[in-house]
Structures are given as structure tokens and as C-alpha cells.
Short mmCIF file of C-alpha atoms and ligand atoms in Angstrom, two decimals:
data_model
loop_
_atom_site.label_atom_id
_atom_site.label_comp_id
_atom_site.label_asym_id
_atom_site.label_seq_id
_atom_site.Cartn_x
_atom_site.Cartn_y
_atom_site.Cartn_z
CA UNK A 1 1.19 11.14 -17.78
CA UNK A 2 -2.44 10.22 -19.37
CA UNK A 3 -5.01 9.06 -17.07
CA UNK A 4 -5.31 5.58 -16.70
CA UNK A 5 -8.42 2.96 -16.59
CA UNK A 6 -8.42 -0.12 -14.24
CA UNK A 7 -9.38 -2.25 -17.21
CA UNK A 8 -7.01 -4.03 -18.23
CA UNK A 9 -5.10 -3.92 -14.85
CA UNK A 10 -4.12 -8.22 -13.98
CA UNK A 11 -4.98 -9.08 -10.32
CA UNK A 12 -2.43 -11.77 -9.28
CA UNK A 13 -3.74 -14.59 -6.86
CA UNK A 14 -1.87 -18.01 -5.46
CA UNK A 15 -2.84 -19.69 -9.31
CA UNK A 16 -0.29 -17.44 -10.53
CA UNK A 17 3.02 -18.00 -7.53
CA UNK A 18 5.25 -20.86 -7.46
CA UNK A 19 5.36 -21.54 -4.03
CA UNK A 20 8.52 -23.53 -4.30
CA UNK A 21 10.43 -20.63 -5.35
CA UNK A 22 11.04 -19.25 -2.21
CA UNK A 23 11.71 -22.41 -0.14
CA UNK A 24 14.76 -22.81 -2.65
CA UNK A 25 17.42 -21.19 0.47
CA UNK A 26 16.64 -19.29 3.17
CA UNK A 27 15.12 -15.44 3.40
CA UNK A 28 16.48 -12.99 5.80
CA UNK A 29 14.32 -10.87 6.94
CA UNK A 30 15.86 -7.42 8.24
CA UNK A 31 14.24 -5.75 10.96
CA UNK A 32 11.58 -7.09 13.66
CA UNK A 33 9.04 -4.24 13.53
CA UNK A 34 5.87 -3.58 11.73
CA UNK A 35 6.55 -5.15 8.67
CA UNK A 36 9.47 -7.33 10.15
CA UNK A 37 7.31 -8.99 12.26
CA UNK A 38 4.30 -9.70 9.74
CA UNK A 39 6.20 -10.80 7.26
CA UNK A 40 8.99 -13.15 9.28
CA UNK A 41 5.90 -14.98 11.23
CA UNK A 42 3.58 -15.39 8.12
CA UNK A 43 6.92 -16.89 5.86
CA UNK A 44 7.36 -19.40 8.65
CA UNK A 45 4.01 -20.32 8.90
CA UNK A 46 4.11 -20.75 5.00
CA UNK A 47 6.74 -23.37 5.31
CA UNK A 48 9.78 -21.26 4.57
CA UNK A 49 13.31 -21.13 6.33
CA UNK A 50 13.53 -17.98 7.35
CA UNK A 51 16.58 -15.77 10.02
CA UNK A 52 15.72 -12.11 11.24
CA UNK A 53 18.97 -10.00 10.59
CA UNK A 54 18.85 -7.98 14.10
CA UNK A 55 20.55 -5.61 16.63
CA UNK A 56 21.87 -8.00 18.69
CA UNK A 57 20.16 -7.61 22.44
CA UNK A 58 17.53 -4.92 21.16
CA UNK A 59 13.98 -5.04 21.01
CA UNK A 60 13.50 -6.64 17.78
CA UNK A 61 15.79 -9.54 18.88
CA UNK A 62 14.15 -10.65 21.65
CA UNK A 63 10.73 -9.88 20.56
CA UNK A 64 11.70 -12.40 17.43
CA UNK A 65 13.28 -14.91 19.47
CA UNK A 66 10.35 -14.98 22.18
CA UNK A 67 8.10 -15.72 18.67
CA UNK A 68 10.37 -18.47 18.29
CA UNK A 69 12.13 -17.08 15.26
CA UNK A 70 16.06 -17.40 14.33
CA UNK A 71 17.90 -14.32 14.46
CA UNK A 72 21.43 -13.44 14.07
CA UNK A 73 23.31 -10.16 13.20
CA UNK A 74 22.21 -8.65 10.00
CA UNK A 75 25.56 -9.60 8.18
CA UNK A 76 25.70 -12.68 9.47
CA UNK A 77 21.47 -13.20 8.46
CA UNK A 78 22.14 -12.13 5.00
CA UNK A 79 24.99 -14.36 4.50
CA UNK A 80 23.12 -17.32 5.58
CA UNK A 81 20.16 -15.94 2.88
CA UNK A 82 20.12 -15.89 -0.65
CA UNK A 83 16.82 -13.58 -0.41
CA UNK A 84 16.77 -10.59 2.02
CA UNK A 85 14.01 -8.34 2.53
CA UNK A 86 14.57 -4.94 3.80
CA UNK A 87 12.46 -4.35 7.00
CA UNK A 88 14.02 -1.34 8.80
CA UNK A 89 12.96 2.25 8.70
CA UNK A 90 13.88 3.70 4.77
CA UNK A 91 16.13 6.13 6.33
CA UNK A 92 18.63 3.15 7.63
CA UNK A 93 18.71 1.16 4.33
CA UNK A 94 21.54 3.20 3.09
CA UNK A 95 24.25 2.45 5.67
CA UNK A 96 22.91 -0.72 6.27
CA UNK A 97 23.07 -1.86 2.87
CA UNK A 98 26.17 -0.28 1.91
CA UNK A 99 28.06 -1.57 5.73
CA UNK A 100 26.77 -4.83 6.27
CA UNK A 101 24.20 -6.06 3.50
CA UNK A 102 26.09 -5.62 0.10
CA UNK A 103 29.52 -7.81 1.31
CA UNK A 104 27.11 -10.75 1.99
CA UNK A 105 25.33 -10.84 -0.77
CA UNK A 106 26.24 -13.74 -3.84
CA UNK A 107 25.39 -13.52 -7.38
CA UNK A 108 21.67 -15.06 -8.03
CA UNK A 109 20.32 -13.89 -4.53
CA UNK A 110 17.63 -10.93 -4.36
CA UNK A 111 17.25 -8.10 -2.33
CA UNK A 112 13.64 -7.10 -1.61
CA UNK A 113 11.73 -3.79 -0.50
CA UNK A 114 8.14 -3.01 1.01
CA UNK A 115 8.62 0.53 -0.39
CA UNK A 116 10.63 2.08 -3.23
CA UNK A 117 12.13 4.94 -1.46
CA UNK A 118 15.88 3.74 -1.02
CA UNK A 119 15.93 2.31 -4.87
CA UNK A 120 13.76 5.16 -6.68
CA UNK A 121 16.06 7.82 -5.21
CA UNK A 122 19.15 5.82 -5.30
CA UNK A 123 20.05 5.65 -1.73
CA UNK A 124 20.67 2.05 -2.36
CA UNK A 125 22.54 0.71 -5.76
CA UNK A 126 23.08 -2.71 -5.69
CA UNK A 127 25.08 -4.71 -8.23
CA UNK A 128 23.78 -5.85 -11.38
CA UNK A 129 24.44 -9.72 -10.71
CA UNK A 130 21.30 -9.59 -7.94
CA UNK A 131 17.39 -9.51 -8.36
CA UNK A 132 15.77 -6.69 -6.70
CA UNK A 133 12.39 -6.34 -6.34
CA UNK A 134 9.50 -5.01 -4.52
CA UNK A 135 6.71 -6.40 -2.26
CA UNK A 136 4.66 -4.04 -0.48
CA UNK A 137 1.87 -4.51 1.67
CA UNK A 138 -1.30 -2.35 1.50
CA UNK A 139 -1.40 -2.33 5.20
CA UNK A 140 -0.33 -2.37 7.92
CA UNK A 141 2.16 -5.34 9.69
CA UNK A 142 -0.90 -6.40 12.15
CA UNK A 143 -3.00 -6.49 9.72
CA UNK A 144 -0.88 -8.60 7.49
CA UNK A 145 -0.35 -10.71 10.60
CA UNK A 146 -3.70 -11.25 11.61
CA UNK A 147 -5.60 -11.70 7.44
CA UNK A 148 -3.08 -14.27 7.31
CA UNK A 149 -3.71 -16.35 10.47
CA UNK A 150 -7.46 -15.87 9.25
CA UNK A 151 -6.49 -18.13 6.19
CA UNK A 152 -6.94 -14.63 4.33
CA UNK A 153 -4.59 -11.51 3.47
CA UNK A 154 -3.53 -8.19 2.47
CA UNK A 155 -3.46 -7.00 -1.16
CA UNK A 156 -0.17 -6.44 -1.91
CA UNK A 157 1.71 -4.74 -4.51
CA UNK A 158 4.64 -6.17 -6.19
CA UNK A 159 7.60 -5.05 -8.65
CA UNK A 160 10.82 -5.66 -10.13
CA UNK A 161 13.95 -3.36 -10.49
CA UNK A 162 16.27 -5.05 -11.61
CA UNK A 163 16.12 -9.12 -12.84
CA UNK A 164 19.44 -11.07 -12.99
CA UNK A 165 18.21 -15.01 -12.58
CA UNK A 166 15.23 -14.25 -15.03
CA UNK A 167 13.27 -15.49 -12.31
CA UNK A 168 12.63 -12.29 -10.29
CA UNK A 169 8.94 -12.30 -10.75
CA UNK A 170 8.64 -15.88 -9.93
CA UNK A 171 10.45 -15.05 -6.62
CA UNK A 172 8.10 -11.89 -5.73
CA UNK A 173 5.51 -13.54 -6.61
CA UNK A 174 6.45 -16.47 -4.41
CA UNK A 175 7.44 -14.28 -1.48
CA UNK A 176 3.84 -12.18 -2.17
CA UNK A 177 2.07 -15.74 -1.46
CA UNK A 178 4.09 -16.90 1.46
CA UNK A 179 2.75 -13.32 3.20
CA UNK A 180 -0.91 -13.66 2.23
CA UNK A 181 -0.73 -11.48 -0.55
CA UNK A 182 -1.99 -13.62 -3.58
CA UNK A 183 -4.73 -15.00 -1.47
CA UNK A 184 -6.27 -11.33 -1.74
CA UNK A 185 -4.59 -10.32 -4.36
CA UNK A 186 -1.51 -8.88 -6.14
CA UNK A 187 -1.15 -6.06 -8.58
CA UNK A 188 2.11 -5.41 -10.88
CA UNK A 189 3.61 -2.02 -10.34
CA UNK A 190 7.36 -0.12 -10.64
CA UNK A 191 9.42 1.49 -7.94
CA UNK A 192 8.22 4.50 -9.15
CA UNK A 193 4.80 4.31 -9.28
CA UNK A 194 4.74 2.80 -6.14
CA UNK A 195 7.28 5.45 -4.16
CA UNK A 196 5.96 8.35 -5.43
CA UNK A 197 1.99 7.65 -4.96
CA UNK A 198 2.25 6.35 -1.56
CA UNK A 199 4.34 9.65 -0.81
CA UNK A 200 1.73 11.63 -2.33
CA UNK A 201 -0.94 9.65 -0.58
CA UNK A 202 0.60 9.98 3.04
CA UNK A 203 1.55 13.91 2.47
CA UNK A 204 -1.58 15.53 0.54
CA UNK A 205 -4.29 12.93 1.55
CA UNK A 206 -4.12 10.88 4.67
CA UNK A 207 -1.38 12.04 7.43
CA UNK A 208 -1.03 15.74 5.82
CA UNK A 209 -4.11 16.80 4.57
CA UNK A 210 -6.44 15.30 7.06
CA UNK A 211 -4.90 16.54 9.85
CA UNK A 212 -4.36 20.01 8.46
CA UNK A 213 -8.32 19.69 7.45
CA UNK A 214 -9.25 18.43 11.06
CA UNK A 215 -7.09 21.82 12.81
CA UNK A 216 -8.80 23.78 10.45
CA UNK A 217 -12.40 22.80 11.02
CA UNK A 218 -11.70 22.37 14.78
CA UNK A 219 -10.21 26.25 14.99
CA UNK A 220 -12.54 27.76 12.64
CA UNK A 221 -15.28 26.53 15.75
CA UNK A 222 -13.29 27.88 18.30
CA UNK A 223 -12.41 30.78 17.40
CA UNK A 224 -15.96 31.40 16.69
CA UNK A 225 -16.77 31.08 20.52
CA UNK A 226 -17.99 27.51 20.31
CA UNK A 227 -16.45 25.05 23.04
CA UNK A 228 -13.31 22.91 22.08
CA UNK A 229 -15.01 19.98 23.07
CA UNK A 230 -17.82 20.21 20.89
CA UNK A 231 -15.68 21.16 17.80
CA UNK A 232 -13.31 18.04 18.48
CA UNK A 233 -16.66 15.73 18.75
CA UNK A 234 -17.89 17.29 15.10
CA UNK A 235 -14.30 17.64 13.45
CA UNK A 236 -12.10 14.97 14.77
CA UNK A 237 -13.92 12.03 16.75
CA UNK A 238 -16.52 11.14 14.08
CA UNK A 239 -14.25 11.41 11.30
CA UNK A 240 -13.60 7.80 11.83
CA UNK A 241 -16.96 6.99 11.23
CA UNK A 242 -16.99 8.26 7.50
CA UNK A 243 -13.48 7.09 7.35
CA UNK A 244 -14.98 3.79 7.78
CA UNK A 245 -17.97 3.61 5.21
CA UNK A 246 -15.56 5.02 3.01
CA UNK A 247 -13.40 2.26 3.52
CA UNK A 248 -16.29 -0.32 3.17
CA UNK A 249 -18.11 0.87 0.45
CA UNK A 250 -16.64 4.25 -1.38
CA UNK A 251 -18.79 7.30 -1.08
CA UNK A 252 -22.05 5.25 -2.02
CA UNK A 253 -21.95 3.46 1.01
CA UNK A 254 -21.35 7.06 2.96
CA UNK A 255 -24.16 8.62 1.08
CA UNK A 256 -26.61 5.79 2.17
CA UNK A 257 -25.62 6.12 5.69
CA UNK A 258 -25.71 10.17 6.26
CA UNK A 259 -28.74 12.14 6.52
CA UNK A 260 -30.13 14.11 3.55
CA UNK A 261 -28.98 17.09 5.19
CA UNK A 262 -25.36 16.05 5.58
CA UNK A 263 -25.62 14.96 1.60
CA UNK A 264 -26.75 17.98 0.51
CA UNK A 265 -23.97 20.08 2.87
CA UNK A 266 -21.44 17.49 1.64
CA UNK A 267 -22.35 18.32 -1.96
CA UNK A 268 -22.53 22.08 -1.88
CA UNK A 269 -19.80 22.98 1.02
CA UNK A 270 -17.48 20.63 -0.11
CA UNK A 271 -16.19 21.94 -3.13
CA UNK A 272 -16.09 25.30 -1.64
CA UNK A 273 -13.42 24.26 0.93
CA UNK A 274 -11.26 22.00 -0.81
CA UNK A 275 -11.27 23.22 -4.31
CA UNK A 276 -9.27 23.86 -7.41
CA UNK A 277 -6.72 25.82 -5.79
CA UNK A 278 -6.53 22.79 -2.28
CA UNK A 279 -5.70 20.58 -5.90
CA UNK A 280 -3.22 23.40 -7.42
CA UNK A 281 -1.07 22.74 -4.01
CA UNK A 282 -1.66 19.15 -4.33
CA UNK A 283 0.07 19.08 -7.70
CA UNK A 284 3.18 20.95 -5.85
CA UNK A 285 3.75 18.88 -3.19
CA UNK A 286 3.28 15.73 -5.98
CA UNK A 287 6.40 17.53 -7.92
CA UNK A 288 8.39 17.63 -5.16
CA UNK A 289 8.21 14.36 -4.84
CA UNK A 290 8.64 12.92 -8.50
CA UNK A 291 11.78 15.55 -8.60
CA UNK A 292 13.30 14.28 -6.23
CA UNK A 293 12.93 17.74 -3.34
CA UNK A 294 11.40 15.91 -0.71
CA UNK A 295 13.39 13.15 -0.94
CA UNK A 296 16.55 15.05 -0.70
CA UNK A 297 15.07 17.80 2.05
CA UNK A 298 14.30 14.39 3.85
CA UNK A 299 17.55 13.05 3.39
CA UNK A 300 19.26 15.85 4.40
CA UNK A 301 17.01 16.51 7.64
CA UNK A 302 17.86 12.99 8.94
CA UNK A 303 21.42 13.88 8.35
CA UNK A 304 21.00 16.83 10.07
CA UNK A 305 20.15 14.86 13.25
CA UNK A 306 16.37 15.80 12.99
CA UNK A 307 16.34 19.23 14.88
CA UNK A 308 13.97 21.07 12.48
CA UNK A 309 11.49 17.82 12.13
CA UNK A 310 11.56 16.98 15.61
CA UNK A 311 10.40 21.00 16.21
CA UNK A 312 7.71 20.75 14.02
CA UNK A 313 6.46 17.96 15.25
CA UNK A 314 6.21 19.39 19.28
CA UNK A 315 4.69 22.13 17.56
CA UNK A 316 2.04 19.87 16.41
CA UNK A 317 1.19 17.58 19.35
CA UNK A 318 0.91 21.39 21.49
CA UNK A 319 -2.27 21.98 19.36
CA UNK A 320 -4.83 22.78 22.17
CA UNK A 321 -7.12 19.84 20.13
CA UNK A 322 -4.39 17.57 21.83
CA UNK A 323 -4.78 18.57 24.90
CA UNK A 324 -9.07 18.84 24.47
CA UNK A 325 -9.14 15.54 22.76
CA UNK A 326 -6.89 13.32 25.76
CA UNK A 327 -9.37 14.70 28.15
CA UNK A 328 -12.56 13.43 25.87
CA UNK A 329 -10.38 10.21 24.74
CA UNK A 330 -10.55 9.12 28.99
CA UNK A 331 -14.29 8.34 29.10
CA UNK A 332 -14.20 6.20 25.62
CA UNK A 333 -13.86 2.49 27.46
CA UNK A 334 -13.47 0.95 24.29
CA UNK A 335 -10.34 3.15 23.91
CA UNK A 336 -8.54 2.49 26.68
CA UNK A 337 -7.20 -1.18 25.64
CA UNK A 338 -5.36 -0.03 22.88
CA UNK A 339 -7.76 1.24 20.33
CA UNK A 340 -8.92 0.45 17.24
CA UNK A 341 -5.59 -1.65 16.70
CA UNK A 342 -4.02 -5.04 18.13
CA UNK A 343 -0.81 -5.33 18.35
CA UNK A 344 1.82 -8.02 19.85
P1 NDP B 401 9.84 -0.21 11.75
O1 NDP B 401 10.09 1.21 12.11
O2 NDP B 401 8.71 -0.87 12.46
O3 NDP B 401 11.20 -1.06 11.96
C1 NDP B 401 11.77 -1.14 13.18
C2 NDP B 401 12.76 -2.28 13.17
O4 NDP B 401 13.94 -1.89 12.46
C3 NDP B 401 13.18 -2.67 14.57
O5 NDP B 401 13.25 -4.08 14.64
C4 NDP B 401 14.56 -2.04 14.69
O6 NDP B 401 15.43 -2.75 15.54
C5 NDP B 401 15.07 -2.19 13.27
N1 NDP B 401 16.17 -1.29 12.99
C6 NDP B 401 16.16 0.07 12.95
N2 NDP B 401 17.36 0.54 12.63
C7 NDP B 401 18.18 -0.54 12.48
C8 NDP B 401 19.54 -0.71 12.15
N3 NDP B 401 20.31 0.35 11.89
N4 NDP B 401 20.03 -1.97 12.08
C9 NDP B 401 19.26 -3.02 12.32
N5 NDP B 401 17.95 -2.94 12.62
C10 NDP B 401 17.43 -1.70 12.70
O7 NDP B 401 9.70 -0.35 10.18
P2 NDP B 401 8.36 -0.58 9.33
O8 NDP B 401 7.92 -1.98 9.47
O9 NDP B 401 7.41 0.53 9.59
O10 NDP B 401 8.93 -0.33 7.85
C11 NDP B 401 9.80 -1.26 7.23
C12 NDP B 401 9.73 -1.07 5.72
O11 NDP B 401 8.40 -1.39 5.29
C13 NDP B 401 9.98 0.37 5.25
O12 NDP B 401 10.63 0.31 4.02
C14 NDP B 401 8.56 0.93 5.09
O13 NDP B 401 8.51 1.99 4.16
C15 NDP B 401 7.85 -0.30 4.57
N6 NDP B 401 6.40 -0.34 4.79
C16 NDP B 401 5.88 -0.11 6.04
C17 NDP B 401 4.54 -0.22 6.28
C18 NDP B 401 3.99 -0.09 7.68
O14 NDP B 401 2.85 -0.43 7.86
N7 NDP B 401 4.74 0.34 8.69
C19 NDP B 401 3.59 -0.53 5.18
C20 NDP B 401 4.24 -0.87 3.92
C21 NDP B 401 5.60 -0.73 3.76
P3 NDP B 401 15.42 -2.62 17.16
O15 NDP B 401 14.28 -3.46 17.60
O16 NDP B 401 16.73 -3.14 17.56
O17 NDP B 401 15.21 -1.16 17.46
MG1 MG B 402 -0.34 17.68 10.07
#
């Protein structure tokens, strides 16, 4: 693939989404959790008829009904719907679809996706006679939840698989507005592009890599006879305060708020610990995912009933920078009541 320029790329905002085109039937919206929740509330708010396709008595259904949405079972929600919009894990789309999803479903209604996973690697084939397309969040449900009750919203990306009404993009578009999405902007991508960058991102970048980087830093200190405490103040806590500049204002707005010392470490130390060989690895794990490898070792682990992930994951939360970092984490007040994040 050639490296691309922003350029030309087209930022979609409300000018551009019919908002009439989803208010043509009712949208079903599968799942009450992160995403669920977000995007069930914000469509109501927006004017649109909207069911949540549930487990009957489980958390999502009461949480939905106590927010004074519909909800039925998720047969019966997609048979009242001529759009439904995939909100449960990725690893339950493929029964769910295939048991209770694809019999309700009518020629001219669309199925829709926050993620590509379940389309990209064909976990999920639906018939030719539907829309399916894409609308996917770049955040967080809460966050959707709360941009959107501030009059504002989450960029969002959209895409179509497959168009049978010639009006799928009208209807993503649509749905993109009714969440927020416009209002801050939409970009145009594929299934593709969209699956496998956001699996790269999570695995090399932001869950993988800066927790492997964090262990790292914080063992290289202790094993060189300096306290745990101090190397999980220097390594872990005030990683969130680059993370944030970064956020705000790319590595300019770091750079202005770092000593020179820190900018001239940054510059020269950097490079020597994630380097071209850090990026050599990077380009693995990225084949593995656009040949399909992680997906089906993924797959095939949840099939498995989990054993090996759920092992590797104790292993991780023993880390002794688990047990150094609850005992720090108890004297941050501003911690205590629930972080950095809201939730319902
Ligand atoms: P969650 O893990 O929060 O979804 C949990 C919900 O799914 C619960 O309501 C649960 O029901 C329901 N559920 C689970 N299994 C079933 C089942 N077999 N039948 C019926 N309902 C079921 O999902 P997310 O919001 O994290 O993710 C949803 C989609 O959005 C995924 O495709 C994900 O990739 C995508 N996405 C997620 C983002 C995020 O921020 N989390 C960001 C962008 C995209 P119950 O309450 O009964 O347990
Ligand atoms: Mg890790």
C-alpha cells in the first residue's frame, strides 16, 4: 500500500445527512452496553423510534428500560426494525446473527456495525438483498453519550459493505447524525481499513505496546535497586499526563510543556528504545492481522472456552506494579469516585 496524504480526505458534517432517512421505520439496537447504551439514548433523543434487542431479565434490559427505552428479545427487536445495529461483544455476532438476527431480517432493511471484525473476516455473511454498513465511533460509549447531550459529538467513522436500496450511505450517514457524529465530523472508510487499523492500533500501540513499555521501564528501575514506588510514579502514573498533551495538541503541545531536559532525553533516548527493529515487530503483528492469524487464533481461543487468554491475563494483573500501584492509587482522592471516567 503507498502512503497516503490527508489532502484530499472529505470530512462529513450534518450539511451532508438526511436526517429523515432514519426516522423512515424503526432501528434496533442490539446490546445495552458501551456502545448500546450511547447510541440507543442519543437516537431517541434525535427523534428516532428506536427498541433494544436484549437478554430478557439481564443487565442490559433493565438498565435500558430504567432509561426509559423499549426493549424486547433480539428476534423479536429486529423484526419490529428495518435497521439493526450490532451492539454486542464481536465475538457473539456470529451466533447471534446466524440464530436470531438473519430470520428477521426483510429485503431493503440494513444491518449496521461499530467495528468491521465480524464482516472483514466473514464471521457474519448476510444476504445480498440487505444494506450493510458501518458506523463506528472514535470513542468511547460515555463519551458519545455525554458530546452529544453537550449539543456536540464524537468523530465517527462510517462505511458501506454491501448497498442493496442504493441508499446505504444516505442511511449511515443519517444514523452517523442521529449519534452526534456529523456534528464533529465523519470520515468515509471500508471494513477493512477500519478492522485492521484499529486492531493494529489496540495491539502494537495503545493496550499492547504501552503496557509492555510501562513493565519494561518500571522493571528495568527495580531491578536496578530503585523502590517500586518510585518507578511506578516515573513510568506509569505520569504517563497520563503526556498522554494528555498528546491528545490536545500532538507532540508540539508536549514539547512546550516538558522541560528542556526531558526534550532533549526524549529526542536522543527515544529512538534508542523503540527503534527500527520495536517497528520490524510492529509490521508482524500488522500481518497477522491483514492475513487473517489473529483473527482466526482469536476465534478459535473463544471457542476454546478462553483457558489460554484467561491465563495470560492473571499472569498480567500478578505483575508486582499491580500490586505497588493499588497501594499508591488509595491516597489519589480524585481517584476514588471512579476516575478519570463517568459512567451510568
Ligand atoms: P459491550 O461488551 O459493552 O456489550 C455488552 C452488551 O452486549 C450487554 O448489554 C450484553 O447483555 C450484550 N450481550 C452480550 N452477549 C449477548 C448475547 N449473546 N445476546 C444478547 N446480548 C448480548 O460491547 P461494546 O459496546 O464494547 O461493543 C459493541 C460493538 O461496538 C463491538 O462491535 C465493538 O467492537 C464496537 N465498538 C466498541 C467501542 C467501545 O468503546 N467499547 C468503540 C467502538 C466500537 P447483558 O446485559 O444481558 O449481559
Ligand atoms: Mg500488556
Amino acid at each position: 500500500m503507498k502512503p497516503q496524504t490527508t489532502d484530499t480526505i472529505k470530512v462529513y458534517t450534518n450539511e451532508d445527512a438526511n436526517p429523515g432517512a432514519l426516522k423512515e421505520g424503526t432501528v434496533a439496537i442490539i446490546g445495552y452496553g458501551s456502545q448500546g447504551r450511547a447510541h440507543a439514548l442519543n437516537l431517541k433523543d434525535s427523534g428516532v423510534d428506536v427498541i433494544v434487542g436484549v437478554r430478557p431479565g439481564g443487565e442490559g434490559d433493565r438498565k435500558a428500560k430504567a432509561h426509559g427505552l423499549k426493549t424486547a428479545p433480539v428476534r423479536e427487536a429486529a423484526e419490529a426494525a428495518n435497521v439493526v445495529m450490532m451492539l454486542t461483544p464481536d465475538m457473539t455476532h456470529e451466533a447471534l446473527f446466524r440464530d436470531e438476527i438473519a430470520p428477521a431480517l426483510k429485503p431493503g432493511d440494513a444491518l449496521v456495525f461499530a467495528h468491521g471484525f465480524s464482516i472483514l473476516y466473514g464471521r457474519v455473511k448476510p444476504s445480498k438483498d440487505i444494506d450493510v454498513f458501518m458506523v463506528a465511533p472514535k470513542g468511547p460509549g460515555d463519551l458519545v453519550r455525554r458530546e452529544y447531550e453537550r449539543g456536540r459529538g464524537v468523530p465517527c467513522l462510517f462505511a458501506i459493505h454491501q448497498d442493496a436500496t442504493g441508499r446505504a450511505k444516505e442511511r449511515a450517514l443519517s444514523y452517523t447524525r442521529h449519534i452526534g457524529g456529523t456534528t464533529a465530523g465523519a470520515i468515509e472508510t471500508t471494513f477493512k481499513e477500519e478492522t485492521e487499523t484499529d486492531l493494529f492500533g489496540e495491539q502494537a500501540v495503545l493496550c499492547g505496546g504501552a503496557t509492555e513499555l510501562v513493565i519494561a521501564g518500571f522493571e528495568t528501575l527495580v531491578e536496578a535497586g530503585y523502590r517500586p514506588e518510585i518507578a511506578y510514579y516515573e513510568c506509569l502514573h505520569e504517563l497520563k499526563l503526556i498522554v494528555d498533551l498528546l491528545n490536545e495538541g500532538g507532540l508540539a503541545k508536549m514539547h512546550e510543556f516538558i522541560s528542556e531536559t526531558a526534550k532533549y532525553g526524549d529526542l536522543v533516548s527515544g529512538p534508542r528504545v523503540v527503534n527500527s527493529e520495536t517497528k520490524q515487530r510492529m509490521k508482524e503483528v500488522l500481518t497477522d492481522i491483514q492475513n487473517g492469524t489473529f483473527a482466526r487464533d482469536w476465534i478459535l481461543e473463544n471457542q476454546a472456552g478462553k483457558a489460554h487468554y484467561q491465563k495470560l491475563l492473571e499472569a498480567d494483573l500478578e505483575h508486582p506494579i499491580e500490586k505497588t500501584g493499588k497501594e499508591l492509587r488509595s491516597r489519589m482522592a480524585w481517584l476514588q469516585s471512579g476516575g478519570n471516567r463517568t459512567s451510568e
